[in-house]
Coordinates of N, CA and C in Angstrom, one line a residue:
H13 N -37.3 -39.0 -40.3 CA -37.6 -39.5 -41.6 C -38.7 -40.6 -41.5
A14 N -39.5 -40.6 -42.5 CA -40.5 -41.6 -42.6 C -40.6 -42.2 -44.0
G15 N -40.9 -43.5 -44.1 CA -41.0 -44.1 -45.4 C -42.1 -45.1 -45.4
L16 N -42.7 -45.3 -46.6 CA -43.7 -46.3 -46.8 C -43.4 -47.0 -48.1
F17 N -43.3 -48.3 -48.1 CA -42.9 -49.1 -49.3 C -44.0 -50.1 -49.6
L18 N -44.4 -50.2 -50.8 CA -45.4 -51.1 -51.2 C -45.0 -51.9 -52.4
G19 N -45.3 -53.2 -52.5 CA -44.9 -53.9 -53.7 C -45.5 -55.3 -53.7
P20 N -45.2 -56.0 -54.8 CA -45.8 -57.4 -54.9 C -45.0 -58.3 -54.1
E21 N -45.6 -59.5 -53.7 CA -45.0 -60.5 -53.0 C -45.5 -61.8 -53.6
I22 N -44.5 -62.8 -53.8 CA -44.8 -64.1 -54.4 C -44.3 -65.1 -53.4
E23 N -45.2 -66.1 -53.1 CA -44.8 -67.2 -52.2 C -44.9 -68.5 -53.0
S24 N -43.9 -69.3 -53.0 CA -43.9 -70.5 -53.8 C -44.0 -71.8 -53.0
A25 N -43.8 -71.7 -51.7 CA -43.9 -72.9 -50.9 C -45.4 -73.4 -50.8
G26 N -45.7 -74.6 -51.2 CA -47.0 -75.2 -51.1 C -47.9 -74.6 -52.2
G27 N -47.4 -74.2 -53.4 CA -48.2 -73.6 -54.4 C -47.9 -72.1 -54.5
V28 N -48.1 -71.6 -55.7 CA -47.8 -70.2 -55.9 C -48.9 -69.3 -55.4
R29 N -48.6 -68.3 -54.6 CA -49.6 -67.3 -54.1 C -49.0 -65.9 -54.4
I30 N -49.8 -65.1 -54.9 CA -49.4 -63.7 -55.2 C -50.1 -62.8 -54.3
G31 N -49.4 -61.8 -53.7 CA -50.1 -60.9 -52.8 C -49.3 -59.5 -52.8
A32 N -49.5 -58.8 -51.7 CA -48.8 -57.5 -51.6 C -48.0 -57.5 -50.3
R33 N -47.0 -56.7 -50.3 CA -46.2 -56.5 -49.1 C -46.0 -55.0 -48.8
A34 N -46.1 -54.6 -47.6 CA -45.9 -53.2 -47.2 C -44.9 -53.1 -46.1
Q35 N -44.2 -52.0 -46.1 CA -43.3 -51.7 -45.0 C -43.4 -50.2 -44.7
G36 N -43.5 -49.9 -43.4 CA -43.5 -48.6 -42.9 C -42.4 -48.4 -41.9
E37 N -41.7 -47.2 -42.0 CA -40.6 -47.0 -41.1 C -40.6 -45.5 -40.6
V38 N -40.3 -45.3 -39.4 CA -40.1 -43.9 -38.9 C -38.8 -43.9 -38.1
W39 N -37.9 -43.0 -38.4 CA -36.7 -42.7 -37.7 C -36.7 -41.3 -37.3
T40 N -36.5 -41.0 -36.0 CA -36.6 -39.7 -35.5 C -35.5 -39.4 -34.5
R41 N -35.0 -38.2 -34.4 CA -34.0 -37.8 -33.4 C -34.6 -36.7 -32.6
P42 N -35.3 -37.1 -31.5 CA -36.0 -36.1 -30.7 C -35.1 -35.1 -30.1
T43 N -33.8 -35.5 -29.8 CA -32.8 -34.5 -29.3 C -31.5 -34.8 -30.1
D44 N -30.5 -34.0 -30.0 CA -29.3 -34.2 -30.7 C -28.6 -35.5 -30.3
D45 N -28.9 -36.0 -29.1 CA -28.2 -37.2 -28.6 C -29.1 -38.5 -28.6
T46 N -30.4 -38.4 -29.1 CA -31.2 -39.6 -29.0 C -31.8 -40.0 -30.4
L47 N -32.1 -41.3 -30.5 CA -32.7 -41.8 -31.7 C -33.8 -42.8 -31.4
L48 N -34.9 -42.7 -32.1 CA -36.1 -43.6 -31.9 C -36.4 -44.1 -33.3
T49 N -36.7 -45.4 -33.4 CA -37.1 -46.0 -34.7 C -38.2 -46.9 -34.5
A50 N -39.1 -47.1 -35.5 CA -40.2 -48.0 -35.5 C -40.3 -48.6 -36.9
T51 N -40.4 -49.9 -37.1 CA -40.6 -50.5 -38.4 C -41.7 -51.6 -38.3
V52 N -42.5 -51.6 -39.3 CA -43.6 -52.6 -39.4 C -43.6 -53.1 -40.9
I53 N -43.6 -54.5 -41.0 CA -43.6 -55.1 -42.3 C -44.7 -56.1 -42.3
A54 N -45.6 -56.1 -43.3 CA -46.7 -57.1 -43.4 C -46.8 -57.6 -44.9
G55 N -47.2 -58.9 -45.0 CA -47.4 -59.4 -46.4 C -48.7 -60.2 -46.4
S56 N -49.2 -60.4 -47.6 CA -50.5 -61.2 -47.7 C -50.2 -62.5 -48.4
A57 N -49.2 -62.6 -49.3 CA -48.9 -63.9 -49.9 C -48.4 -64.9 -48.9
R58 N -47.5 -64.5 -48.0 CA -47.1 -65.2 -46.8 C -47.7 -64.5 -45.6
P59 N -48.8 -64.9 -45.1 CA -49.4 -64.1 -44.0 C -48.5 -64.0 -42.8
Q60 N -47.8 -62.9 -42.7 CA -46.9 -62.7 -41.6 C -46.8 -61.2 -41.4
A61 N -46.4 -60.8 -40.2 CA -46.1 -59.5 -39.9 C -44.9 -59.4 -38.9
W62 N -44.1 -58.4 -39.1 CA -42.9 -58.2 -38.3 C -42.8 -56.7 -37.8
G63 N -42.4 -56.5 -36.6 CA -42.2 -55.1 -36.2 C -41.0 -55.0 -35.3
R64 N -40.4 -53.8 -35.2 CA -39.2 -53.5 -34.4 C -39.3 -52.1 -33.9
L65 N -39.0 -52.0 -32.6 CA -38.9 -50.7 -31.9 C -37.5 -50.6 -31.4
S66 N -36.9 -49.4 -31.5 CA -35.6 -49.2 -30.8 C -35.4 -47.8 -30.4
A67 N -34.6 -47.7 -29.4 CA -34.2 -46.3 -28.8 C -32.7 -46.3 -28.7
G68 N -32.1 -45.2 -28.9 CA -30.6 -45.2 -28.8 C -30.1 -43.8 -28.3
Y69 N -28.9 -43.9 -27.7 CA -28.2 -42.7 -27.2 C -27.0 -42.6 -28.0
R70 N -26.6 -41.4 -28.4 CA -25.5 -41.1 -29.3 C -24.2 -41.3 -28.5
L71 N -23.3 -42.2 -29.1 CA -22.0 -42.4 -28.5 C -21.0 -41.4 -29.1
W72 N -21.0 -41.2 -30.4 CA -20.2 -40.3 -31.1 C -20.8 -40.1 -32.5
D73 N -20.5 -38.9 -33.1 CA -21.0 -38.6 -34.4 C -22.5 -39.1 -34.6
D74 N -22.7 -39.9 -35.6 CA -24.1 -40.5 -35.8 C -24.2 -41.9 -35.3
V75 N -23.4 -42.4 -34.4 CA -23.4 -43.7 -33.9 C -24.2 -43.8 -32.6
H76 N -25.3 -44.6 -32.6 CA -26.2 -44.7 -31.4 C -26.2 -46.2 -30.9
V77 N -26.4 -46.3 -29.6 CA -26.5 -47.6 -29.0 C -27.7 -47.6 -28.1
G78 N -28.4 -48.7 -28.0 CA -29.6 -48.8 -27.1 C -30.4 -50.0 -27.2
P79 N -31.5 -50.1 -26.5 CA -32.3 -51.3 -26.5 C -33.2 -51.4 -27.8
E80 N -33.6 -52.6 -28.1 CA -34.5 -52.9 -29.2 C -35.4 -54.1 -28.9
V81 N -36.6 -54.1 -29.4 CA -37.5 -55.2 -29.3 C -38.1 -55.5 -30.6
S82 N -38.3 -56.8 -31.0 CA -39.0 -57.1 -32.2 C -40.0 -58.2 -32.0
L83 N -41.0 -58.3 -32.9 CA -42.0 -59.3 -32.8 C -42.3 -59.8 -34.2
K84 N -42.4 -61.1 -34.4 CA -42.7 -61.7 -35.7 C -43.9 -62.6 -35.5
Q85 N -44.9 -62.5 -36.3 CA -46.1 -63.3 -36.2 C -46.4 -63.9 -37.6
E86 N -46.4 -65.3 -37.6 CA -46.8 -66.0 -38.8 C -48.0 -66.9 -38.5
R87 N -48.4 -67.7 -39.5 CA -49.7 -68.5 -39.3 C -49.6 -69.3 -38.0
A88 N -48.6 -70.1 -37.9 CA -48.6 -71.1 -36.8 C -47.7 -70.8 -35.6
W89 N -47.0 -69.7 -35.7 CA -46.2 -69.3 -34.5 C -45.8 -67.8 -34.5
S90 N -45.3 -67.5 -33.3 CA -44.8 -66.1 -33.2 C -43.6 -66.1 -32.3
E91 N -42.8 -65.1 -32.4 CA -41.6 -65.0 -31.6 C -41.3 -63.5 -31.3
W92 N -40.7 -63.2 -30.2 CA -40.3 -61.9 -29.9 C -38.8 -62.0 -29.4
R93 N -38.1 -60.9 -29.6 CA -36.7 -60.8 -29.2 C -36.5 -59.4 -28.6
A94 N -35.6 -59.4 -27.7 CA -35.1 -58.1 -27.1 C -33.6 -58.1 -27.1
G95 N -33.0 -57.0 -27.3 CA -31.6 -56.9 -27.4 C -31.1 -55.5 -27.4
V96 N -29.8 -55.4 -27.8 CA -29.2 -54.1 -27.9 C -28.7 -53.9 -29.4
H97 N -28.9 -52.7 -29.9 CA -28.5 -52.4 -31.2 C -27.4 -51.3 -31.3
L98 N -26.6 -51.4 -32.3 CA -25.6 -50.4 -32.6 C -25.9 -49.9 -34.0
T99 N -26.3 -48.6 -34.1 CA -26.8 -48.1 -35.4 C -25.9 -46.9 -35.8
G100 N -25.4 -46.9 -37.0 CA -24.8 -45.7 -37.6 C -23.3 -45.8 -37.9
P101 N -22.6 -46.9 -37.4 CA -21.2 -46.9 -37.8 C -21.0 -46.9 -39.3
Q102 N -19.9 -46.3 -39.8 CA -19.6 -46.3 -41.2 C -18.4 -47.2 -41.5
L103 N -18.5 -48.1 -42.5 CA -17.4 -49.0 -42.8 C -17.5 -49.2 -44.3
A104 N -16.4 -49.0 -45.0 CA -16.3 -49.2 -46.5 C -17.4 -48.4 -47.2
G105 N -17.6 -47.1 -46.7 CA -18.5 -46.3 -47.4 C -20.0 -46.6 -47.2
V106 N -20.3 -47.5 -46.3 CA -21.7 -47.9 -46.0 C -22.0 -47.5 -44.5
T107 N -23.2 -46.9 -44.3 CA -23.6 -46.7 -42.9 C -24.4 -47.9 -42.5
W108 N -24.0 -48.5 -41.4 CA -24.7 -49.8 -40.9 C -25.7 -49.4 -39.8

């Protein structure tokens, strides 16, 4: 699956700025037991960008676990994180 989302963005800290925000996502299952995802989000009213990559292995049904890494970049700072994700469990009718 792939998606692209575009819309307005309003920032009110330090004065009102209006811009655009975009998000792109790709979720793919290269094999029956694997999951790969990529997400990128960027905005112009708040100059920042965020991205996440993850890979997963199927534990059962559509539940995957595996490593992930994300990066956030803003005007004055950036941060990156690495961890483990659990994707796909269902609870109360919602897929998490």
